[in-house]
Short mmCIF file of C-alpha atoms in Angstrom, two decimals:
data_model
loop_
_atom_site.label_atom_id
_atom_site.label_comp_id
_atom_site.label_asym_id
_atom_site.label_seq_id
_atom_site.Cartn_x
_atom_site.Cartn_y
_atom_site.Cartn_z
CA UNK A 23 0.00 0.00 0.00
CA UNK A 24 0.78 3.30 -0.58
CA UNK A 25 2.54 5.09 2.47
CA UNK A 26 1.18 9.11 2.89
CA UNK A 27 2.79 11.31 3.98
CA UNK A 28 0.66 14.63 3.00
CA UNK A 29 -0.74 15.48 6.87
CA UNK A 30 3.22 16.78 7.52
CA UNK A 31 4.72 16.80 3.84
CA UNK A 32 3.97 18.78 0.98
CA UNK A 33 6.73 17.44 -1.02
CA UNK A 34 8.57 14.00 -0.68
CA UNK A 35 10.84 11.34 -2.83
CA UNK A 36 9.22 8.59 -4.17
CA UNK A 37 9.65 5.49 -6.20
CA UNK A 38 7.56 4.83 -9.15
CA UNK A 39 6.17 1.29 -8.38
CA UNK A 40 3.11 1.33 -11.30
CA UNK A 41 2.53 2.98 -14.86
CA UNK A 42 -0.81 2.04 -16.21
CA UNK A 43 -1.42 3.67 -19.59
CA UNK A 44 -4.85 2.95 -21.44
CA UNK A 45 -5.66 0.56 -18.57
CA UNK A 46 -2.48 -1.28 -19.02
CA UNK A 47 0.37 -1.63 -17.16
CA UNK A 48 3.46 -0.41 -18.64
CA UNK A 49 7.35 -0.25 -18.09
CA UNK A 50 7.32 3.19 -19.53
CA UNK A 51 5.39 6.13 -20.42
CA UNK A 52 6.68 8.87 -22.42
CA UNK A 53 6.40 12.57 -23.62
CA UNK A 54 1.88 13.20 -24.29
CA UNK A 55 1.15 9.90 -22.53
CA UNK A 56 -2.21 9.99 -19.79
CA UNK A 57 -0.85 7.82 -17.46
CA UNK A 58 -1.88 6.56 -13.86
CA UNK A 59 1.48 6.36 -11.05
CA UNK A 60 1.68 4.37 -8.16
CA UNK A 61 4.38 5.73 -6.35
CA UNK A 62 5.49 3.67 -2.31
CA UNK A 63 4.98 6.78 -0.82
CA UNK A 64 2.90 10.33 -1.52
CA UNK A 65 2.17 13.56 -0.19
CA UNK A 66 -1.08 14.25 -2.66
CA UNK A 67 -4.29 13.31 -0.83
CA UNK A 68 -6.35 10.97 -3.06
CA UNK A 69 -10.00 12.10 -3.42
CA UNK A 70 -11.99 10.91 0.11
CA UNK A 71 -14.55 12.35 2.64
CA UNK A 72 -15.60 14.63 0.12
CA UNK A 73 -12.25 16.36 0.05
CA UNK A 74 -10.98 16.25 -3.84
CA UNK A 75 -7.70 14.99 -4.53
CA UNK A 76 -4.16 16.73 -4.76
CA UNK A 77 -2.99 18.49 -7.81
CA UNK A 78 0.81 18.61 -8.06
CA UNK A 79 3.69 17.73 -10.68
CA UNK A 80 6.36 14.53 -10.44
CA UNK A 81 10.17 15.22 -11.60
CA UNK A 82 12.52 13.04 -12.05
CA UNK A 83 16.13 13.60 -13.89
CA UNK A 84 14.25 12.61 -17.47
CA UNK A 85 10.64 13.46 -16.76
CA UNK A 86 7.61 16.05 -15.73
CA UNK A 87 4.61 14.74 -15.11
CA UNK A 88 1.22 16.90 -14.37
CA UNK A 89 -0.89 15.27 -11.65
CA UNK A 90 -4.37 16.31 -12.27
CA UNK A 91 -6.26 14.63 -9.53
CA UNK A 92 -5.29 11.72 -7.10
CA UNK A 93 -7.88 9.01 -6.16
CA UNK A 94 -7.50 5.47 -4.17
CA UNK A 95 -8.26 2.08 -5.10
CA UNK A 96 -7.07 -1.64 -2.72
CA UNK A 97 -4.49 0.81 -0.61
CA UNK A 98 -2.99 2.71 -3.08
CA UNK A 99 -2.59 6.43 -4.20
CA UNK A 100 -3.29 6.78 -8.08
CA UNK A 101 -1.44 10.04 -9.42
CA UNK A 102 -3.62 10.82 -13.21
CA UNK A 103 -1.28 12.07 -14.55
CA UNK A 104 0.75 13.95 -18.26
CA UNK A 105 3.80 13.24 -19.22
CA UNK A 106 4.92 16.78 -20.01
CA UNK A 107 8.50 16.37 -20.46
CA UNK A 108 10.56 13.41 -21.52
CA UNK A 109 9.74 9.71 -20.52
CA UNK A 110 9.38 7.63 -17.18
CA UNK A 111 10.15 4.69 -16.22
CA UNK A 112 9.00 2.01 -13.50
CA UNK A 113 11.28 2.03 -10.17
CA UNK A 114 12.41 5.40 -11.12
CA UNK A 115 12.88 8.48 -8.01
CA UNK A 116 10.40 10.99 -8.60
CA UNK A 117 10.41 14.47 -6.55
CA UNK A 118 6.60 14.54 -5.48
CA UNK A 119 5.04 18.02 -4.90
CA UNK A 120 1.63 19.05 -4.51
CA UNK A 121 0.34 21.99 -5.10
CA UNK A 122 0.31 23.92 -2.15
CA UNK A 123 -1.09 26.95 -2.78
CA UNK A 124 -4.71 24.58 -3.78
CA UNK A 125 -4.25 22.43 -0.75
CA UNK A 126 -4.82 25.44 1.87
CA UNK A 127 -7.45 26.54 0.24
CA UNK A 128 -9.02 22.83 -0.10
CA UNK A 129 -8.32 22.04 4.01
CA UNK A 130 -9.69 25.46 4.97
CA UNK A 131 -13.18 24.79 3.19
CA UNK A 132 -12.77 21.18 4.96
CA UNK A 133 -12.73 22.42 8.39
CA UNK A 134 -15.01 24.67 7.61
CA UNK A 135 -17.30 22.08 7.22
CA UNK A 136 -16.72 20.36 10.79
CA UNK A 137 -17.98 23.82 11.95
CA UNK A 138 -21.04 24.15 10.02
CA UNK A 139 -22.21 20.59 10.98
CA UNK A 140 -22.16 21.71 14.85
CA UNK A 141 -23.75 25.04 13.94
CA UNK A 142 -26.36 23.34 11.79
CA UNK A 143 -27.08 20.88 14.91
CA UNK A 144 -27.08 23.63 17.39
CA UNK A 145 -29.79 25.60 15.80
CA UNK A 146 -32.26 22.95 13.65
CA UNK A 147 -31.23 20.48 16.19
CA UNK A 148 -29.12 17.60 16.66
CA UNK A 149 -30.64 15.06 13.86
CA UNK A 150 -29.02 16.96 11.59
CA UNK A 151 -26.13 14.28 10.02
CA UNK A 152 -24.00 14.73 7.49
CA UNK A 153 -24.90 12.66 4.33
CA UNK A 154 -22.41 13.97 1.64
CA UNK A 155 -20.26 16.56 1.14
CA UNK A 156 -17.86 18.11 -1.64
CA UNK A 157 -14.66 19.91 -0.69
CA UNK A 158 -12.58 21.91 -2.96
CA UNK A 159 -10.46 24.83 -3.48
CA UNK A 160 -13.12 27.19 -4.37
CA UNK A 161 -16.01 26.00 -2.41
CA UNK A 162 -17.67 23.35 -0.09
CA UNK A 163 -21.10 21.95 -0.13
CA UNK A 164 -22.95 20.55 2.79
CA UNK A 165 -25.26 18.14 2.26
CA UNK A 166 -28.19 17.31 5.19
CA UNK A 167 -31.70 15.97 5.96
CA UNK A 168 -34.03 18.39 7.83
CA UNK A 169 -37.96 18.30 7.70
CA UNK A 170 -38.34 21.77 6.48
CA UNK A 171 -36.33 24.24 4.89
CA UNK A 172 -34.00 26.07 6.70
CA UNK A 173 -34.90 29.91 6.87
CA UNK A 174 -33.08 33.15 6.41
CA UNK A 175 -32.90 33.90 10.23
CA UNK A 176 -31.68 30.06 10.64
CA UNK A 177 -28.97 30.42 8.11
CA UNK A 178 -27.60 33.48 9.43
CA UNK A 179 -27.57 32.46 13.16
CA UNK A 180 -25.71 29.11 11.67
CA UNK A 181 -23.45 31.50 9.75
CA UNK A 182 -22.98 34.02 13.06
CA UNK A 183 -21.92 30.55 15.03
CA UNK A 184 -19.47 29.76 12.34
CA UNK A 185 -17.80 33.02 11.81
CA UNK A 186 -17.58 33.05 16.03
CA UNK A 187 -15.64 30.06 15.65
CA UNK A 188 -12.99 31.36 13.54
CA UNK A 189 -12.18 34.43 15.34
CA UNK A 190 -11.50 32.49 18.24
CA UNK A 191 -8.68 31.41 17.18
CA UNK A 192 -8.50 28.04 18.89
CA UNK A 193 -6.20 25.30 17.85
CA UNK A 194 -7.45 22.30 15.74
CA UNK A 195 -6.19 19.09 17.87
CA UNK A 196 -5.69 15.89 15.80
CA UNK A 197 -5.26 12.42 17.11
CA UNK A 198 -5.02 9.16 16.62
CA UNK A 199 -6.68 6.30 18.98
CA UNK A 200 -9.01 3.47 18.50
CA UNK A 201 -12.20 3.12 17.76
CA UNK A 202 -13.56 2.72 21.32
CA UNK A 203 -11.48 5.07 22.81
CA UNK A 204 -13.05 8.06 19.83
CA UNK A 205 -16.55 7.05 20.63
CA UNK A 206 -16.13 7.54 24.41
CA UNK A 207 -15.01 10.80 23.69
CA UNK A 208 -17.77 12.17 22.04
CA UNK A 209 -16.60 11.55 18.04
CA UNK A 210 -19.07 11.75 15.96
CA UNK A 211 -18.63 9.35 13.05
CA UNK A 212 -20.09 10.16 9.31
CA UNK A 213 -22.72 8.83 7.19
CA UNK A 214 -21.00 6.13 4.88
CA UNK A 215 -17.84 6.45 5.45
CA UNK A 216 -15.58 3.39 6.56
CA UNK A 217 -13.55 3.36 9.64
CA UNK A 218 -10.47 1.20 10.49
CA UNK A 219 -9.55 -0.04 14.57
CA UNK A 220 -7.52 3.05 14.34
CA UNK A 221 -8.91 6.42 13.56
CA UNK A 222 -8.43 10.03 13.25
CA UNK A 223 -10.27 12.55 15.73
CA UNK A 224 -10.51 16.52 14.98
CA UNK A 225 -10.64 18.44 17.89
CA UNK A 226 -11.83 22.31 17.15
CA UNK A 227 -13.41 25.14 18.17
CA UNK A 228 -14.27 26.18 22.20
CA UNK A 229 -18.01 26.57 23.42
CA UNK A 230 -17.10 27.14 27.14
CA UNK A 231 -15.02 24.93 29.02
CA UNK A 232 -15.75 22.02 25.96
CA UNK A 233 -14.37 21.57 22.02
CA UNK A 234 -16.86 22.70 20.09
CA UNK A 235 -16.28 20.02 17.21
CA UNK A 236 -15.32 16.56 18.03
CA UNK A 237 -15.50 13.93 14.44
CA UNK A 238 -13.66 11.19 13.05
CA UNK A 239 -11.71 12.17 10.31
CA UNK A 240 -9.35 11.43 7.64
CA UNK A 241 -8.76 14.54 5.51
CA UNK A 242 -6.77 17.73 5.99
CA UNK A 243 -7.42 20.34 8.15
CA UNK A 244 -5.89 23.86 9.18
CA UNK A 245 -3.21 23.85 12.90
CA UNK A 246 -5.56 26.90 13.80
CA UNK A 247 -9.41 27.82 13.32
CA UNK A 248 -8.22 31.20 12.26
CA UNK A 249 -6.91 30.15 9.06
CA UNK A 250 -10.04 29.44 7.70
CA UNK A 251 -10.97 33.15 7.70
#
């Protein structure tokens, strides 16, 4: 499986361990190819949650490949790729770098979300679940089941809640512990996703002397709720 490294790293060096061009796997792909690289270890973020996957570029001494989006399939990362310069070959180092300058904007909108799914709950009430969500660069989208629609004064008390949140300025806490251990302390998990024995739990957000936010969670996320703004 793939190894990722893209909750510390935006760039890392990687071997090229697959090259599947036209749905088959090949030793090489050169100069115009569309090609799809396995690499042992990544920094993109392959498309999951809701969050979209890591744009980025992979150099080596005879090649430069575009990544265009980054999805997962059995444990691995898959880079869809362009060969823009030269040719590439299997077991070849790559320099793998995202970019960067996308990825902020992508984990802002994500965390962003773990706030408006508390605000939503705190003022239609706490049915409210997350059922699907879409998280890019430009935008996120929310998706939720409520028995009526949600009014102007409702939306802007939801919005007031969420803007609180981010000038307060409170660190975003992420940790790893089992399954038991996140349920005890108050995770809350997400519609359809799939959770391992270990998991990640995002912390964020103060309302009193308690986190405002507590969910299981695999994507990126911002060190401070201020970002966001």
């Amino acid at each position: 499986e793939t190894e990722f490294l893209g909750y510390r790293q935006t760039a890392a060096d990687a071997t090229v361990r697959g090259l599947i061009v036209a749905g088959q796997s090949q030793q090489t792909a050169s100069e115009g190819d569309e090609v799809t690289v396995v690499l042992d270890r990544t920094p993109f973020y392959a498309e999951s949650g809701g969050q979209v996957g890591d744009t980025g570029y992979l150099v080596s001494p005879g090649a430069k490949l575009e990544v265009r989006d980054t999805t997962k399939a059995q444990g691995h990362h898959l880079h869809h790729a362009r060969v823009v310069e030269g040719a590439i070959d299997l077991e070849t180092q790559v320099a793998a770098t995202i970019d960067n300058s996308l990825r902020l904007r992508i984990k802002s909108n994500h965390s962003a979300t773990h706030l408006m799914h508390e605000a939503l709950r705190q003022v239609l009430g706490e049915h409210v679940q997350q059922k699907g969500s879409l998280v890019d660069a430009d935008k996120l989208r929310f998706d939720f089941s409520h028995s009526e629609a949600v009014s102007a004064s409702e939306l802007a008390r939801v919005a007031q809640i969420v803007n609180d949140q981010v000038r307060n300025n409170s660190e975003v806490l992420t940790q790893e512990m089992g399954m038991d251990d996140a349920v005890a302390a108050g995770a809350t998990a997400l519609f359809g996703e799939k959770y391992g024995e270990e998991v990640r739990v995002l912390t964020m957000g103060k309302d009193g002397n308690k986190a405002f936010s507590i969910e299981l969670c695999g994507g990126t996320h911002v060190k401070n709720t201020y970002e966001i703004g």
